[in-house]
PDB file of C-alpha atoms in Angstrom:
ATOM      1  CA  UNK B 211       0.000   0.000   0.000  1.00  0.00           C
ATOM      2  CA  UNK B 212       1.154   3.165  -0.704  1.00  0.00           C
ATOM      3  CA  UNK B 213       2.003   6.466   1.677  1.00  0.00           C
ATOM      4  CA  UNK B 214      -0.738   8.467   0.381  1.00  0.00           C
ATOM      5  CA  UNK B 215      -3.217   5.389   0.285  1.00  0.00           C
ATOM      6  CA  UNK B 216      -2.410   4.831   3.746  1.00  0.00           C
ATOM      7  CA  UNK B 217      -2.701   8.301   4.514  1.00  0.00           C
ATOM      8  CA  UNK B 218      -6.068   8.332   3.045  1.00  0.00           C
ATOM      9  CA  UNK B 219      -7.111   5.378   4.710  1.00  0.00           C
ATOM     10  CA  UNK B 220      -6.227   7.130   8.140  1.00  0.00           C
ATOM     11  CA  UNK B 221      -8.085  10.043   7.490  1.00  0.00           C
ATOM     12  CA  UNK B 222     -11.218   8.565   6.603  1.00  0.00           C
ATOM     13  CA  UNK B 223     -10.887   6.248   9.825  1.00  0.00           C
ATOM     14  CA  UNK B 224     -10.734   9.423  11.644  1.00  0.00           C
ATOM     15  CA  UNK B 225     -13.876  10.881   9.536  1.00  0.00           C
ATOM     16  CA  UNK B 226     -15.700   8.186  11.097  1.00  0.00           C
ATOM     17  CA  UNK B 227     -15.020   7.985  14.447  1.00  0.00           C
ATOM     18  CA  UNK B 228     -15.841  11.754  14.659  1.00  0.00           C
ATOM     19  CA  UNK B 229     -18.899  10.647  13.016  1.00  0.00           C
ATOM     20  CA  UNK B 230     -19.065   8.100  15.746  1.00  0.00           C
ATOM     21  CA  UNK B 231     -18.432  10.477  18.495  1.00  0.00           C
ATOM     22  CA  UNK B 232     -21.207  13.194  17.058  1.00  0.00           C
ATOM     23  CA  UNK B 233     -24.077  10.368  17.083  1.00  0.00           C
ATOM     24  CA  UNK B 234     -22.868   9.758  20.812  1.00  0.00           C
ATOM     25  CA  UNK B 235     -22.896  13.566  22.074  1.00  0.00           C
ATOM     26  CA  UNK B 236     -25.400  14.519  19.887  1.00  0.00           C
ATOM     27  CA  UNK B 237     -28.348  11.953  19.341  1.00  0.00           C
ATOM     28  CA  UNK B 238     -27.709   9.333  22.200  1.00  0.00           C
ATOM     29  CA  UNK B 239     -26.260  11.556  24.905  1.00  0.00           C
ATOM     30  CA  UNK B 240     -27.933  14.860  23.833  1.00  0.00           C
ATOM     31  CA  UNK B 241     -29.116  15.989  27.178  1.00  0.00           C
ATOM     32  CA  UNK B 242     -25.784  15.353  28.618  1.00  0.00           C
ATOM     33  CA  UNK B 243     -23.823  17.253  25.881  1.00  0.00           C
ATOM     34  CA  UNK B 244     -26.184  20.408  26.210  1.00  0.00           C
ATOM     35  CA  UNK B 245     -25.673  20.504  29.888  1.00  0.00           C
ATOM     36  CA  UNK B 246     -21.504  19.804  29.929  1.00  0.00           C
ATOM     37  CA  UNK B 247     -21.798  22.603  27.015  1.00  0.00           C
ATOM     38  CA  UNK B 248     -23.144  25.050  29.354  1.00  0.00           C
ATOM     39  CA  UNK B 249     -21.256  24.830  32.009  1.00  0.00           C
ATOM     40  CA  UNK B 250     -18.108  24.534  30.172  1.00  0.00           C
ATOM     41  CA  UNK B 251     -18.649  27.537  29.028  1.00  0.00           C
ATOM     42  CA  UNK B 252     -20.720  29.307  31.491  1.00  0.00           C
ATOM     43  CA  UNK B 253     -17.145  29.246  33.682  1.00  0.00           C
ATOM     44  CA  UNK B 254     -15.214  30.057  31.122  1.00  0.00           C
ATOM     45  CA  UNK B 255     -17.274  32.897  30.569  1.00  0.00           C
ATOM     46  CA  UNK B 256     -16.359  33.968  34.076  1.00  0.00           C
ATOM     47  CA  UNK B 257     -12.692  33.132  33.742  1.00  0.00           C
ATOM     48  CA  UNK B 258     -12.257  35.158  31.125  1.00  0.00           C
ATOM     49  CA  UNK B 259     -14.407  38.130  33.065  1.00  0.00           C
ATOM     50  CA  UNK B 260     -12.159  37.841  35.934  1.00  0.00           C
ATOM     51  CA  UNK B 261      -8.879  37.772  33.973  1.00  0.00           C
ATOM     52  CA  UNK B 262      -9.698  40.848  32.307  1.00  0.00           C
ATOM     53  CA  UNK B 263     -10.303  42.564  35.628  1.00  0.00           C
ATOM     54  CA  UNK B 264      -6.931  41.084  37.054  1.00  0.00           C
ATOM     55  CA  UNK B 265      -5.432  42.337  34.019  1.00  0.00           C
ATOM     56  CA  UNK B 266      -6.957  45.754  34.468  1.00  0.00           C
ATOM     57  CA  UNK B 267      -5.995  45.855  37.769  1.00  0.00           C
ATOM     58  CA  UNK B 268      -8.788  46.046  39.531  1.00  0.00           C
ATOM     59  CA  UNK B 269      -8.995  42.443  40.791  1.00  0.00           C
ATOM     60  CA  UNK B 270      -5.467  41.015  42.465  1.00  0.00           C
ATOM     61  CA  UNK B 271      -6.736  37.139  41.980  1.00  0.00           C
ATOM     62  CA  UNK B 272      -8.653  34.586  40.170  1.00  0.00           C
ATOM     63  CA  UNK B 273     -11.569  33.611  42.377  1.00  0.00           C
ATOM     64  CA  UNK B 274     -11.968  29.820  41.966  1.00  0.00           C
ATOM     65  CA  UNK B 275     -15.664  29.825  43.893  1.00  0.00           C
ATOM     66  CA  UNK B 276     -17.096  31.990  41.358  1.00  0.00           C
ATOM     67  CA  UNK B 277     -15.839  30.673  38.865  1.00  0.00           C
ATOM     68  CA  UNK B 278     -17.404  27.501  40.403  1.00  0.00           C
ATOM     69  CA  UNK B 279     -20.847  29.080  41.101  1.00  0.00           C
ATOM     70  CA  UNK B 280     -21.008  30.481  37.470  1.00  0.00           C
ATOM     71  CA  UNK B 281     -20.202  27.098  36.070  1.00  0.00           C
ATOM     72  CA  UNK B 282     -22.969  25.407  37.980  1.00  0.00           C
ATOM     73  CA  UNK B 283     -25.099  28.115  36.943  1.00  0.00           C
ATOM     74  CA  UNK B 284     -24.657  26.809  33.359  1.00  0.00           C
ATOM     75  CA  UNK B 285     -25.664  23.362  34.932  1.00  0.00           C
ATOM     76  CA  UNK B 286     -29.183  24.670  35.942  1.00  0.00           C
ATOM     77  CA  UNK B 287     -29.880  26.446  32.173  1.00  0.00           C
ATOM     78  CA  UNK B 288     -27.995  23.933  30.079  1.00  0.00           C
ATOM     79  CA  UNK B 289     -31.098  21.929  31.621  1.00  0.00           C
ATOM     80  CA  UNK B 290     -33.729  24.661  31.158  1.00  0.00           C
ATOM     81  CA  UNK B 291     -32.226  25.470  27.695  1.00  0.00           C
ATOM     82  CA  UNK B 292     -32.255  21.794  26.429  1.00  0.00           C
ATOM     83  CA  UNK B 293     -36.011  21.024  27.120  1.00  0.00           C
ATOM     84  CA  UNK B 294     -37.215  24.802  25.983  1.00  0.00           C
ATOM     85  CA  UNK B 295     -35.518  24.018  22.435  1.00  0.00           C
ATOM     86  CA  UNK B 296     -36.814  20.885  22.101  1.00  0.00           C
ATOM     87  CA  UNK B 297     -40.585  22.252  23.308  1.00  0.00           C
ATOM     88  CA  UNK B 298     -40.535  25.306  21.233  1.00  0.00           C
ATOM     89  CA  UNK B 299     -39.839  22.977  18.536  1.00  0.00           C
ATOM     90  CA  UNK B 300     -42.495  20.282  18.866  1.00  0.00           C
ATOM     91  CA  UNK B 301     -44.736  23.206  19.217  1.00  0.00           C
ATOM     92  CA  UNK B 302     -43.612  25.335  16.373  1.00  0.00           C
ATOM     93  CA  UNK B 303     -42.434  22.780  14.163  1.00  0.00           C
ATOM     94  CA  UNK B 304     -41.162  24.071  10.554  1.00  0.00           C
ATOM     95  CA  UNK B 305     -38.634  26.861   9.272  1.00  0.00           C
ATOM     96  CA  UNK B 306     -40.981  29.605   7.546  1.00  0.00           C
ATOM     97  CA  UNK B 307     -39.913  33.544   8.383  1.00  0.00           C
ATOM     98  CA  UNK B 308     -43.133  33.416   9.913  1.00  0.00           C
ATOM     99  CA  UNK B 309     -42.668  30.693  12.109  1.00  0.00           C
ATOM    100  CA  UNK B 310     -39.203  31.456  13.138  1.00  0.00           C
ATOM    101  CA  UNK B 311     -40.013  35.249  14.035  1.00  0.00           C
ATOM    102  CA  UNK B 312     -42.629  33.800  16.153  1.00  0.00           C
ATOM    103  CA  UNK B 313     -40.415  31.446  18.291  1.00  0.00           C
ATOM    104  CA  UNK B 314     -37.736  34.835  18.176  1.00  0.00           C
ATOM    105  CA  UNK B 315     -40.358  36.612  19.869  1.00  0.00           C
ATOM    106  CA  UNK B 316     -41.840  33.678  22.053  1.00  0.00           C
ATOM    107  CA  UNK B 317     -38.095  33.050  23.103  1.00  0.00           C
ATOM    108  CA  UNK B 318     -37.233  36.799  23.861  1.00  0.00           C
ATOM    109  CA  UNK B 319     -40.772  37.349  25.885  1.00  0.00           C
ATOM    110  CA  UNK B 320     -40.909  34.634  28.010  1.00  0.00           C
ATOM    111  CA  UNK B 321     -38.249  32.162  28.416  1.00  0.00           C
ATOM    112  CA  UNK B 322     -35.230  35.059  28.636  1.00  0.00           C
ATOM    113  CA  UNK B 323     -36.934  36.399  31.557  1.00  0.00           C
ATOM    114  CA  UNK B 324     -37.089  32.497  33.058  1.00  0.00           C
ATOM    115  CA  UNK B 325     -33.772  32.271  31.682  1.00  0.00           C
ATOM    116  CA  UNK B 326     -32.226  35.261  33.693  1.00  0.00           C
ATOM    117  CA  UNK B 327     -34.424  34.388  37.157  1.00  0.00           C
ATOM    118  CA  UNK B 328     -33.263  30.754  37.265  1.00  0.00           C
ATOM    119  CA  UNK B 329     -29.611  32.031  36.755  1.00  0.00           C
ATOM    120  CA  UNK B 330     -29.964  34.040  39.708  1.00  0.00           C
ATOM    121  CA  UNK B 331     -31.720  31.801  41.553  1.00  0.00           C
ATOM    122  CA  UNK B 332     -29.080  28.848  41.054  1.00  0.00           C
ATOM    123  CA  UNK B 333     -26.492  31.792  41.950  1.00  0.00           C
ATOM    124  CA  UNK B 334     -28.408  32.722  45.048  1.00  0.00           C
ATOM    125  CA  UNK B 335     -28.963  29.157  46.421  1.00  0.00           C
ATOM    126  CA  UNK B 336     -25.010  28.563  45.935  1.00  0.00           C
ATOM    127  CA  UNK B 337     -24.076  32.154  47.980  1.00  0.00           C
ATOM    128  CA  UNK B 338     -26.787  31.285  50.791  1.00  0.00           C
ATOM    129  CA  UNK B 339     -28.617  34.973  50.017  1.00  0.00           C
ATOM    130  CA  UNK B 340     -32.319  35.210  51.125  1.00  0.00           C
ATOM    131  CA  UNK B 341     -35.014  34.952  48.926  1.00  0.00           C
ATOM    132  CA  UNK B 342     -35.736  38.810  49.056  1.00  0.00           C
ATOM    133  CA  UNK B 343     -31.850  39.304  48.148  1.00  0.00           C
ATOM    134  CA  UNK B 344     -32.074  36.808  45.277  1.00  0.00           C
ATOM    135  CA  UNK B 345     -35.539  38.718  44.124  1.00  0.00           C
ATOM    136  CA  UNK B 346     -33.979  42.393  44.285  1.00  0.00           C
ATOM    137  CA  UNK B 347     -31.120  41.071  42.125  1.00  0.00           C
ATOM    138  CA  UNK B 348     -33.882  39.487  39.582  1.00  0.00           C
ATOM    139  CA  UNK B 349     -35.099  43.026  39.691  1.00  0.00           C
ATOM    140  CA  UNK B 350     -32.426  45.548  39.311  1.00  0.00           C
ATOM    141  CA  UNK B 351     -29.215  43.401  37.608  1.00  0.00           C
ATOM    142  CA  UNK B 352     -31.919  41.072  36.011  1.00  0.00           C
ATOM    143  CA  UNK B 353     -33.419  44.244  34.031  1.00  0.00           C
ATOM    144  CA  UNK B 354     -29.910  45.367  32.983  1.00  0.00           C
ATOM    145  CA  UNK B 355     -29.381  41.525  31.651  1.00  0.00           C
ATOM    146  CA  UNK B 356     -32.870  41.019  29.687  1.00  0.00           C
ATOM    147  CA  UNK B 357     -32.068  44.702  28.069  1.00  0.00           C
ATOM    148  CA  UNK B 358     -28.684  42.988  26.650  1.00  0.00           C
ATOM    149  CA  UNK B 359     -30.260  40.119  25.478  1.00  0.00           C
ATOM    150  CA  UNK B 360     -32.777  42.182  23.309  1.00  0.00           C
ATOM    151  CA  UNK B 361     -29.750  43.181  21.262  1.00  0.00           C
ATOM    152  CA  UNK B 362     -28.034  40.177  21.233  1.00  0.00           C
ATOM    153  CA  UNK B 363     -30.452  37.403  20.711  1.00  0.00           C
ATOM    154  CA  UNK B 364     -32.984  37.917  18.019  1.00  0.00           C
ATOM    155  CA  UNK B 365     -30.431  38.293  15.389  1.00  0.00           C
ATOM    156  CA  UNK B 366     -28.538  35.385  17.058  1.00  0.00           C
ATOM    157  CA  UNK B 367     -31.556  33.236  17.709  1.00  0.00           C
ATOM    158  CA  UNK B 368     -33.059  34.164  13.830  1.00  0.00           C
ATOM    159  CA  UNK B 369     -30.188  32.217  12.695  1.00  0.00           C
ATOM    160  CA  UNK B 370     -30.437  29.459  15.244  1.00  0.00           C
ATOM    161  CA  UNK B 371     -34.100  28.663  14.444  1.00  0.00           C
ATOM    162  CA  UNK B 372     -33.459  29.168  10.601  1.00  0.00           C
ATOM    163  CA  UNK B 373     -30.639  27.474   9.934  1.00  0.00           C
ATOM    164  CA  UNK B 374     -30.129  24.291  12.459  1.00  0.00           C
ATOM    165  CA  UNK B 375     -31.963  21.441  13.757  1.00  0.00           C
ATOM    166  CA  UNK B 376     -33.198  20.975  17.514  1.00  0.00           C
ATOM    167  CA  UNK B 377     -30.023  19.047  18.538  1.00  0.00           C
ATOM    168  CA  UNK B 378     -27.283  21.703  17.833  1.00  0.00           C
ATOM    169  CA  UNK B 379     -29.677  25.048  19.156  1.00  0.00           C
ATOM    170  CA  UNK B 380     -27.956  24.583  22.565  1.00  0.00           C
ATOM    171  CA  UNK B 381     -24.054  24.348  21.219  1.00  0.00           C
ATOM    172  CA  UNK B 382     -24.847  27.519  19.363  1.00  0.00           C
ATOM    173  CA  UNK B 383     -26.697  29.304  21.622  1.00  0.00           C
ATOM    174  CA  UNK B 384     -23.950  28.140  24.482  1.00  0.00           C
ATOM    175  CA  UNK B 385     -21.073  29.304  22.239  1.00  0.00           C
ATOM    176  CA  UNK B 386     -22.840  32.921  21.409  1.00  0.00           C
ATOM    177  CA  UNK B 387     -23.159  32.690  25.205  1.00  0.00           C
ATOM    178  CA  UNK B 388     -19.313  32.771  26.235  1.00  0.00           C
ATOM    179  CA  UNK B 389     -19.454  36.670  25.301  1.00  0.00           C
ATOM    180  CA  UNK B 390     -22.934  37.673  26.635  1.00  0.00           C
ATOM    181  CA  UNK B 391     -21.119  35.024  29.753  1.00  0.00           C
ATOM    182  CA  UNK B 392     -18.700  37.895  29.741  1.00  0.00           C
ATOM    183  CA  UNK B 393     -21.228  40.397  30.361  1.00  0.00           C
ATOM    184  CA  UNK B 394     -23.148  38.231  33.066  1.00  0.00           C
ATOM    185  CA  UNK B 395     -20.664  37.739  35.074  1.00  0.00           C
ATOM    186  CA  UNK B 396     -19.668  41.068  34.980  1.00  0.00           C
ATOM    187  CA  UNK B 397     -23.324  42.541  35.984  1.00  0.00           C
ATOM    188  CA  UNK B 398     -23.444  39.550  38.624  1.00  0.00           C
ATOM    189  CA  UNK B 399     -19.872  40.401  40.376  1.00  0.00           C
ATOM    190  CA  UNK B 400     -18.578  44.000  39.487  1.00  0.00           C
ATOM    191  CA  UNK B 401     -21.871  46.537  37.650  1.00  0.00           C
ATOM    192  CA  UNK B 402     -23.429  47.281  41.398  1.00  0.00           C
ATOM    193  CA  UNK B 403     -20.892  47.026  44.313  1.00  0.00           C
ATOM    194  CA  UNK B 404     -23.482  47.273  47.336  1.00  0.00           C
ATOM    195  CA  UNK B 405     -23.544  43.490  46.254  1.00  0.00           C
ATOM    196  CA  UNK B 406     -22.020  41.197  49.587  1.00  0.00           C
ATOM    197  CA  UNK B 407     -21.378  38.683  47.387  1.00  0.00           C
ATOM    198  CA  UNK B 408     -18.680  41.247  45.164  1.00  0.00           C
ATOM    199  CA  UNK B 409     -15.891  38.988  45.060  1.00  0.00           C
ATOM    200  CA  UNK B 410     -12.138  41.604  44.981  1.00  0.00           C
TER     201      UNK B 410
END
């Protein structure tokens, strides 16, 4: 057999076992994926938050139990975000303008706001706040949150619903998530210091 033969022969071995491993993650294992997506990158979001503020100056270390907190977070709405795409789907099946503008808007008006609360909830559980702390974070960073995510996410989700099928919505939404992670982390820990949880 020949170099390039066996070269060819190797490459389409590896073809297929990444075939292999993308009907494990993403038709067997799908729930799993979603949620070791999120949190994945739900703390890297963080990490790369803090590391900007170290680098700034205006943090003087990494602080590993946020960086813990905000990966768990990704836990709680890898979950939420993995059975809302596949609901939204069975409900609004098909990829008209009409029908994807619909789940844009059905998206942006009712799960972001579930989206945000259960984010600080999870994050409120994990720092022992009360339940009137956890709700007057909802409130005032929650608002500053859902405003972001009317400028980010219908052009974002547009494409999402348009273009790819139920199983890869929460890879893409997780991986436009690492910068609006960024920004969550940032008006969780640092946008309103009276916070006791504001980690220096």
């Amino acid at each position: 057999m020949s170099f390039r033969a066996l070269r060819s022969e190797k490459f389409l071995a590896l073809v297929r076992k990444c075939g292999q491993i993308k009907e494990v993650l993403f038709d067997r294992y799908l729930l799993l994926t979603n949620v070791g997506i999120s949190i994945g990158l739900s703390g890297a979001g963080d990490v790369l938050q803090q590391h900007y503020w170290i680098v700034q100056g205006e943090k003087k270390s990494w602080n590993v139990r946020r960086t813990r907190d905000m990966s768990v977070s990704g836990l709680t709405v890898g979950i939420l975000c993995h059975y809302w795409y596949n609901f939204l789907d069975h409900r609004l099946p098909g990829k008209t303008i009409k029908i994807v503008l619909k789940k844009v808007v059905i998206d942006q008006l009712f799960f972001s706001p579930a989206y945000i609360s259960v984010f600080f909830l999870t994050m409120g559980i994990l720092e022992k706040s009360s339940l009137k702390e956890v709700g007057q974070e909802i409130v005032k960073k929650g608002r500053e949150l859902y405003k972001a995510e009317w400028v980010i996410w219908p052009p974002a989700q547009i494409i999402n619903f348009y273009f790819l099928p139920t199983k890869y919505r929460v890879l893409y939404d997780s991986t436009i998530s690492l910068g609006y992670d960024v920004y969550t982390s940032h008006v969780k820990h640092e946008m309103f210091s009276d916070s006791k949880h504001d980690c220096s």
